[in-house]
XYZ file of C-alpha atoms in Angstrom:
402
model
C 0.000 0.000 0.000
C 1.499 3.333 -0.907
C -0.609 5.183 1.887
C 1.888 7.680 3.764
C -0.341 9.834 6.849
C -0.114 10.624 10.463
C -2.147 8.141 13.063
C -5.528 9.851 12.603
C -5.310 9.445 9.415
C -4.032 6.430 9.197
C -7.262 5.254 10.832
C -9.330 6.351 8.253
C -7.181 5.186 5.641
C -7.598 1.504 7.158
C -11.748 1.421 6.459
C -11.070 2.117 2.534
C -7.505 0.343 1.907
C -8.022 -2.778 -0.395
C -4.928 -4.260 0.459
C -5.752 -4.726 4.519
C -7.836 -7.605 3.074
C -5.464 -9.283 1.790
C -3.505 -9.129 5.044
C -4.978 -12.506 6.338
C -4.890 -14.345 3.102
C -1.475 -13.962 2.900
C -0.711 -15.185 6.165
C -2.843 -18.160 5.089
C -1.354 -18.904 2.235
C 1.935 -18.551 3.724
C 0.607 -21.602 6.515
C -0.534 -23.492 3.584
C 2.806 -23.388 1.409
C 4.574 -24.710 4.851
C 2.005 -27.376 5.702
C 2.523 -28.331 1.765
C 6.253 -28.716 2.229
C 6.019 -30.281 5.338
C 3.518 -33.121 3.227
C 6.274 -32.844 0.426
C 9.019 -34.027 2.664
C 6.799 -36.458 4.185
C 5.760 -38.149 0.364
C 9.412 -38.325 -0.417
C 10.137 -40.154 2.371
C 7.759 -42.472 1.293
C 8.680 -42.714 -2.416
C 12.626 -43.157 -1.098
C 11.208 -46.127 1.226
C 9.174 -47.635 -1.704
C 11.934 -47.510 -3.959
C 14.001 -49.626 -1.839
C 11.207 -51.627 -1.137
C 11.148 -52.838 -5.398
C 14.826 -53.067 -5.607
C 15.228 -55.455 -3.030
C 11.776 -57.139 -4.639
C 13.227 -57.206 -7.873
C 16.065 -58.858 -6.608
C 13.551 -61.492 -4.682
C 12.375 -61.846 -8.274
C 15.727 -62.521 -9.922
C 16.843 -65.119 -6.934
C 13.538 -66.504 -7.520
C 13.916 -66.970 -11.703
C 17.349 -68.093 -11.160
C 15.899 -70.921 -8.738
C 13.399 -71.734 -11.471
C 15.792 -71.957 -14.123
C 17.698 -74.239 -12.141
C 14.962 -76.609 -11.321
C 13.950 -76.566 -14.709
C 17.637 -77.724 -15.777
C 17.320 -80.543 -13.534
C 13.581 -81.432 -14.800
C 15.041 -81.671 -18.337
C 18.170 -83.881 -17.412
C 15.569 -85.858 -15.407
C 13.512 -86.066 -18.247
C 16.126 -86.712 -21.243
C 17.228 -89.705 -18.623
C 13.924 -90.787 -18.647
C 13.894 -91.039 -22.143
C 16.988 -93.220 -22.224
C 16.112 -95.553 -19.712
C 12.735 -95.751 -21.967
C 14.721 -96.534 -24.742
C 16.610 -99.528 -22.558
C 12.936 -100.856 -21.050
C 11.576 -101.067 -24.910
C 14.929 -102.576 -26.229
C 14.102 -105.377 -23.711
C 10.212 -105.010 -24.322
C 11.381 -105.967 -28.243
C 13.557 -109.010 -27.130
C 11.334 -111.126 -24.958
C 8.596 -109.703 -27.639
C 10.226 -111.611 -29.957
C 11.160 -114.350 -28.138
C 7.319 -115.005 -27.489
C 6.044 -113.736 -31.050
C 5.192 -117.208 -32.023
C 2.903 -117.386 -28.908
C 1.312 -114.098 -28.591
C 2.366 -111.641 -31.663
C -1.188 -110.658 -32.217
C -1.081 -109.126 -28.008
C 2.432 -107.913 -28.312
C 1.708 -105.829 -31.392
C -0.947 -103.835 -29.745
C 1.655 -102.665 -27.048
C 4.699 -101.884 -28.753
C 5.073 -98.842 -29.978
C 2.647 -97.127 -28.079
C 5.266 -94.528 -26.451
C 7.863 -93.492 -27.998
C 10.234 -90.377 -25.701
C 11.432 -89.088 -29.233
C 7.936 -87.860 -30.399
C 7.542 -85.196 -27.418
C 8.301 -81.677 -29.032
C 10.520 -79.436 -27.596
C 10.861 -76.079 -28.346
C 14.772 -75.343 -29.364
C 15.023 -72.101 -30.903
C 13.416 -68.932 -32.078
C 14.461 -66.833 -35.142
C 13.925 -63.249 -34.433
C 14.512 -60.424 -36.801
C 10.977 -60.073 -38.334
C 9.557 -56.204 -37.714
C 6.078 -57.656 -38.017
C 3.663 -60.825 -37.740
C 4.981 -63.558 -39.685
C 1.816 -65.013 -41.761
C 3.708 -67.984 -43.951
C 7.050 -70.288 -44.085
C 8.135 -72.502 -46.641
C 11.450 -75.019 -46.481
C 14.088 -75.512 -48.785
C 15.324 -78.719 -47.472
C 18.310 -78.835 -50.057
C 20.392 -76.350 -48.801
C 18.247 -76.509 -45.134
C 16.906 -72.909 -45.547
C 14.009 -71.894 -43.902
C 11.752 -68.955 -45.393
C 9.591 -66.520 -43.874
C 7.128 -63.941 -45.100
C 5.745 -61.099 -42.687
C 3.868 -57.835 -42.421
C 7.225 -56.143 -42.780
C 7.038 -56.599 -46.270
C 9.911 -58.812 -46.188
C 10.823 -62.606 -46.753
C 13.531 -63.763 -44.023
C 16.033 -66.287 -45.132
C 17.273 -68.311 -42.516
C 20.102 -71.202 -41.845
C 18.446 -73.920 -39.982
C 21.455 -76.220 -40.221
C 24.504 -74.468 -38.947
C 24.410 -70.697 -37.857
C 20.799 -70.688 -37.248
C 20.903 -66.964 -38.242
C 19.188 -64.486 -40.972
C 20.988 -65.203 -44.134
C 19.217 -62.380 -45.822
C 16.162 -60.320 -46.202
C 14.278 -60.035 -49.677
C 12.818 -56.753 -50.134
C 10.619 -56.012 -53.323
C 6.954 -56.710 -51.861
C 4.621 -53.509 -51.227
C 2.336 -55.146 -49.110
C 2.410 -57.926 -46.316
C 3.408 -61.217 -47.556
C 1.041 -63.951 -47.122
C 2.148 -66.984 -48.875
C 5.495 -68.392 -50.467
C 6.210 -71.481 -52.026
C 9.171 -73.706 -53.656
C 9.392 -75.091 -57.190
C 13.090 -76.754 -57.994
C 15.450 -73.508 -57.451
C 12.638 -70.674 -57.389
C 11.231 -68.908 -54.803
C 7.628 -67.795 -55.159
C 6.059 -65.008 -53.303
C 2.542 -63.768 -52.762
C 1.408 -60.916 -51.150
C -1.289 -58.344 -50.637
C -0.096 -56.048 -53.793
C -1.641 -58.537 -55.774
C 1.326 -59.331 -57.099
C 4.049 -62.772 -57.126
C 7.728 -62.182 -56.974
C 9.628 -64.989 -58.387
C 13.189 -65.176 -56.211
C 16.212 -67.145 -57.739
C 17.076 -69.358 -54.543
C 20.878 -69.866 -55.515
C 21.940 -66.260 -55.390
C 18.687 -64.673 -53.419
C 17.859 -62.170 -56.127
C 14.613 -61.292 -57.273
C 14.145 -62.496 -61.057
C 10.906 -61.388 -61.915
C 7.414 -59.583 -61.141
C 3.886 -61.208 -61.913
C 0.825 -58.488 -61.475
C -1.199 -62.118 -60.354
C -4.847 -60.849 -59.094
C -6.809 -58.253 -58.219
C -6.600 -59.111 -54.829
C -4.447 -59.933 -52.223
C -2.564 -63.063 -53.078
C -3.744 -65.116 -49.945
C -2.094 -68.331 -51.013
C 0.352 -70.082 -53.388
C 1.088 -73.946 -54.142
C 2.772 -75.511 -56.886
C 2.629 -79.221 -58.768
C 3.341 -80.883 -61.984
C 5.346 -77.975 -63.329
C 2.280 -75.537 -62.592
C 1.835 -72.752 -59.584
C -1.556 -72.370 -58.233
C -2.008 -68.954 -56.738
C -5.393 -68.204 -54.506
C -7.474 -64.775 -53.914
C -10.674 -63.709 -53.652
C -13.114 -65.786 -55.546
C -10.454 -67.252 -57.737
C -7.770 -69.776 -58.302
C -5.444 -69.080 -61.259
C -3.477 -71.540 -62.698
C 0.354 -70.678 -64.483
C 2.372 -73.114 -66.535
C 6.160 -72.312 -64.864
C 8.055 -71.455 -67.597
C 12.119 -70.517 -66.490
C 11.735 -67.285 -64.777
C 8.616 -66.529 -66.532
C 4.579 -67.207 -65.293
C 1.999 -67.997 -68.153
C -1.443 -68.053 -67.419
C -3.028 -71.355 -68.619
C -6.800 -71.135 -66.545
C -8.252 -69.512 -64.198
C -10.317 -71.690 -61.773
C -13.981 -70.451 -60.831
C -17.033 -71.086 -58.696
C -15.514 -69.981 -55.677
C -17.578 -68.354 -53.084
C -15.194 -66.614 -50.650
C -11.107 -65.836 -50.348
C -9.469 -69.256 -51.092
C -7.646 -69.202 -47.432
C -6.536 -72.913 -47.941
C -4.765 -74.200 -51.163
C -3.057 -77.903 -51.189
C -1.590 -80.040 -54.106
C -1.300 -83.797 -53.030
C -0.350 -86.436 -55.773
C -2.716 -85.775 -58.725
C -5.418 -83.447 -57.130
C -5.336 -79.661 -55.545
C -7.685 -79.113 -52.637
C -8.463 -75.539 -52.087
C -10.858 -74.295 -48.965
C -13.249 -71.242 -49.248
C -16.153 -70.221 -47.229
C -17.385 -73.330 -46.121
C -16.341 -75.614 -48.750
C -13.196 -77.735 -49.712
C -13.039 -78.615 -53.813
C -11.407 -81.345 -54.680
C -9.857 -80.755 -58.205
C -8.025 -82.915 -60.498
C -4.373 -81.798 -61.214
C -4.163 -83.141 -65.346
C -7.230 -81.747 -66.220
C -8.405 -78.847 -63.554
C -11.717 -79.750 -63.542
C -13.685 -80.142 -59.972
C -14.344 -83.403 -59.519
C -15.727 -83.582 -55.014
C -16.820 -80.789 -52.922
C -16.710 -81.506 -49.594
C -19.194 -79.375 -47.486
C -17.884 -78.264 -43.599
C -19.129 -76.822 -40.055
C -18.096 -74.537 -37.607
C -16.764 -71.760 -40.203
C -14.706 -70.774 -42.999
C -11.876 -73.248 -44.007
C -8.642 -71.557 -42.597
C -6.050 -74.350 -43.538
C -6.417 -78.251 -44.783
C -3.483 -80.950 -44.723
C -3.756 -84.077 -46.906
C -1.973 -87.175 -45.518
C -2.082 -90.873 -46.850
C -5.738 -91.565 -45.658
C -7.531 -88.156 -44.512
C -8.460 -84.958 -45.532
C -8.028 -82.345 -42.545
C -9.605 -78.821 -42.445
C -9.110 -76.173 -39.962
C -11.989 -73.590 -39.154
C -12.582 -70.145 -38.457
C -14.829 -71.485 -35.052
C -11.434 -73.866 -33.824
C -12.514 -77.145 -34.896
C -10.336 -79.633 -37.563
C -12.303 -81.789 -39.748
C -11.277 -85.382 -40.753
C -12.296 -86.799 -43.601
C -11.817 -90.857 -45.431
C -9.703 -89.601 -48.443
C -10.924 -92.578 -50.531
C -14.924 -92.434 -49.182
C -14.911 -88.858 -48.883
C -17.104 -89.273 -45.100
C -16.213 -87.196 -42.708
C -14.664 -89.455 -39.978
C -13.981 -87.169 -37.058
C -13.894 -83.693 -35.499
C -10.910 -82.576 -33.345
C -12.050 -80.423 -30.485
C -9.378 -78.614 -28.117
C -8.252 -75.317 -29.614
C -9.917 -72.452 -28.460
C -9.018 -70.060 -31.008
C -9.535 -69.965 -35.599
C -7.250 -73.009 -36.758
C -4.710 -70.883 -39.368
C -2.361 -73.946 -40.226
C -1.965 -77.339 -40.440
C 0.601 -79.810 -40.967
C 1.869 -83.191 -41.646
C 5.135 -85.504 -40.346
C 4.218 -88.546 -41.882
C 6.650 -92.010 -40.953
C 6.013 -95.656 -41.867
C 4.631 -96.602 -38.271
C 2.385 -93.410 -37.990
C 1.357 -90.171 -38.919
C 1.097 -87.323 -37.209
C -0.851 -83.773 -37.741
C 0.235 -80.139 -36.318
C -2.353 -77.540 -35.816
C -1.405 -73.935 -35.446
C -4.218 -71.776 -33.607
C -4.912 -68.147 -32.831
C -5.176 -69.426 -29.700
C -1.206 -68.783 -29.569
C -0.531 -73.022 -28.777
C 0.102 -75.723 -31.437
C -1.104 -79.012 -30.997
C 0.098 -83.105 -31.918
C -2.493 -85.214 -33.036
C -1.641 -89.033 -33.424
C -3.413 -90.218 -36.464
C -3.615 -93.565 -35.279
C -6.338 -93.018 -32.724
C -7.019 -88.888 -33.821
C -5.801 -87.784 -29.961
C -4.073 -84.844 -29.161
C -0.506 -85.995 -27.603
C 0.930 -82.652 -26.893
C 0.478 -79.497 -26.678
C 2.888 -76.519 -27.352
C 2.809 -72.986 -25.558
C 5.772 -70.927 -26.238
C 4.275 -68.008 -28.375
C 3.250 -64.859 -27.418
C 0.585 -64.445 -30.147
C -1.333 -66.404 -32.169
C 0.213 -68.997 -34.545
C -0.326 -68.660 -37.926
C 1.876 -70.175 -40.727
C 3.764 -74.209 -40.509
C 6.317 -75.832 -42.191
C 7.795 -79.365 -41.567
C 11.364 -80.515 -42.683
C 13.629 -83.476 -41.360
C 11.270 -84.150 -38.270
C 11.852 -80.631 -36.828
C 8.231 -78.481 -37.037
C 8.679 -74.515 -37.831
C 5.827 -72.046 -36.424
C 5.223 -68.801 -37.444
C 3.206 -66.136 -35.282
C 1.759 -62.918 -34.729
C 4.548 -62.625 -32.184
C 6.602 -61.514 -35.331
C 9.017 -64.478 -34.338
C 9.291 -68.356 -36.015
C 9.597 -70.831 -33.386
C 12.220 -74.219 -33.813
């Protein structure tokens, strides 16, 4: 206040001055600002104690993963011990088997074989690298290369024999890759520019550029010197020609996005909407439709004896490849059935499933059980590939799993 004055005036002053007011706000604002401090200090104290409260958690944590790890060590040598004295039990199961065939063969063959410690899957390696989900895989088993296509844009080359490392990245695609496939010493490519890349495998350079659809190329599979290439609606068929794709048909009547596309001996089986079409290879006509439940047709595997579909609403469909009846229906995923898969040996067959459900699961053939199931992705699983007994999975995770 800029009053100056004498006491009497001074009085006076007081009953107009605008600032005496403020006098006692001030002074409680002043008390507030300390008692604010005071709660300041108090919080930090807090905060310092809570700190030191998580490191020494976080180092609970870390004895306690270490422990873990350790136990888990131990459960594997336990196990892989197992296996071996497994091994020694049926190598003595097989001698008195045979030394009492002539008796009982018939009983004998029922129980051999039934468990075998070489068939459990483990998981032993993950390629990472990818910048996006990886949606298909295809094996080159000649020079043991493993190939992956993503929503990077880009096809991953990998060693699976000795470095187990990314031997190189193809870039050409402008659009997520969604299906590859092998024919002799090309590499095809499909993706959802519409477009197929053919890839020289030898040197890893791109050798030429196919405008394929007008969609998305959702799937590509190749027999008897021809590549089959799925989208929406259609199936076109190209006589492989060196470097060089020549339409020879186009395959109609399909209702949906052709999601599954397999070539098996003389016939191509190709899944849309609802319906698999069985078609034969040497003259591309349709000759069985096989009608499904429980969703679209995601994926199908063909093995010696069945047809198997996998379905938007998790369920896998068996069906008698010579009587076309549907034999079975494999419950147990939770999640749309992307891709299947088949390790086929002379004693048995077995099929993979891949689920958005992020777990893969072993079904024995034999008696159409699930044997095993594997959890080691972090999103769902969407693409398979099978060479030299060892199962490749590709996932939304953006890694490929050993």
């Amino acid at each position: 206040c800029a009053f100056i004055g004498n006491q009497d005036t001074y009085e006076t002053h007081l009953e107009t001055c605008k600032f005496e007011g403020l006098k006692e706000f001030l002074q409680q604002t002043d008390d507030r600002f300390h008692e604010m401090q005071v709660a300041m200090a108090q919080k930090d104290q807090e905060i310092a104690f809570l700190r030191s409260m998580l490191g020494k958690l976080s180092e609970k944590i870390d004895q306690l993963e270490k422990n873990l790890e350790l136990k888990f060590d131990v459960l594997d040598e336990n196990q892989s011990k197992l296996s071996e004295d497994l091994m020694e039990f049926r190598r003595d199961a097989s001698m008195l088997n045979d030394e009492l065939s002539h008796i009982n063969a018939r009983l004998n063959m029922g129980i051999l074989g039934s468990y075998d410690p070489q068939q459990i899957f483990k998981c032993k390696g993950t390629f990472v690298g990818h910048q996006g989900p990886v949606w298909c895989l295809c094996v080159y088993s000649i020079g043991d290369l493993l190939f992956s296509g993503s929503s990077d844009k880009t096809i991953k080359v990998w060693d699976t024999c000795t470095t187990y490392k990314c031997q190189k990245t193809l870039e050409g695609h402008d659009g997520i890759v969604l299906a590859l496939c092998i024919q002799g010493n090309k590499l095809y490519s499909g993706s959802a520019d519409c477009t197929i890349i053919v890839w020289d495998i030898q040197n890893l350079q791109k050798v030429n550029t196919i405008r394929a659809h007008d969609n998305p190329v959702c799937t590509l599979v190749s027999s008897h010197n021809m590549l089959f290439s799925g989208s929406l609606k259609a199936i076109k068929v190209w006589d492989i020609v060196g470097t060089e794709l020549k339409l020879k048909k186009e395959l109609t009547g399909l209702n949906h996005w052709v999601r599954a596309l397999v070539a098996s001996q003389n016939y191509l089986y190709s899944g849309s909407y609802q319906t698999i079409k069985i078609w034969d290879i040497r003259n591309l006509e349709c000759v069985h439709v096989l009608q499904t439940s429980g969703g679209s047709v995601y994926s199908i595997a063909v093995t010696n004896h069945h047809i198997v579909c996998g379905t938007y609403e998790n369920l896998i469909h068996v069906w008698d490849i010579e009587t076309k009846e549907q034999v079975r229906t494999l419950t147990g995923h939770v999640g749309t059935v992307y891709a299947l898969a088949v390790i086929s040996t002379p004693d048995q067959t077995k099929v993979f499933s891949a689920s958005y459900d992020r777990s893969l699961r072993v079904w024995s053939m034999d008696n159409m059980i699930c044997t095993q199931t594997l959890l080691r992705h972090q999103g769902s699983v969407t693409a398979l590939a099978v060479s030299r007994g060892r199962l490749f999975s590709g996932a939304v995770d953006s890694t490929v799993k050993v």
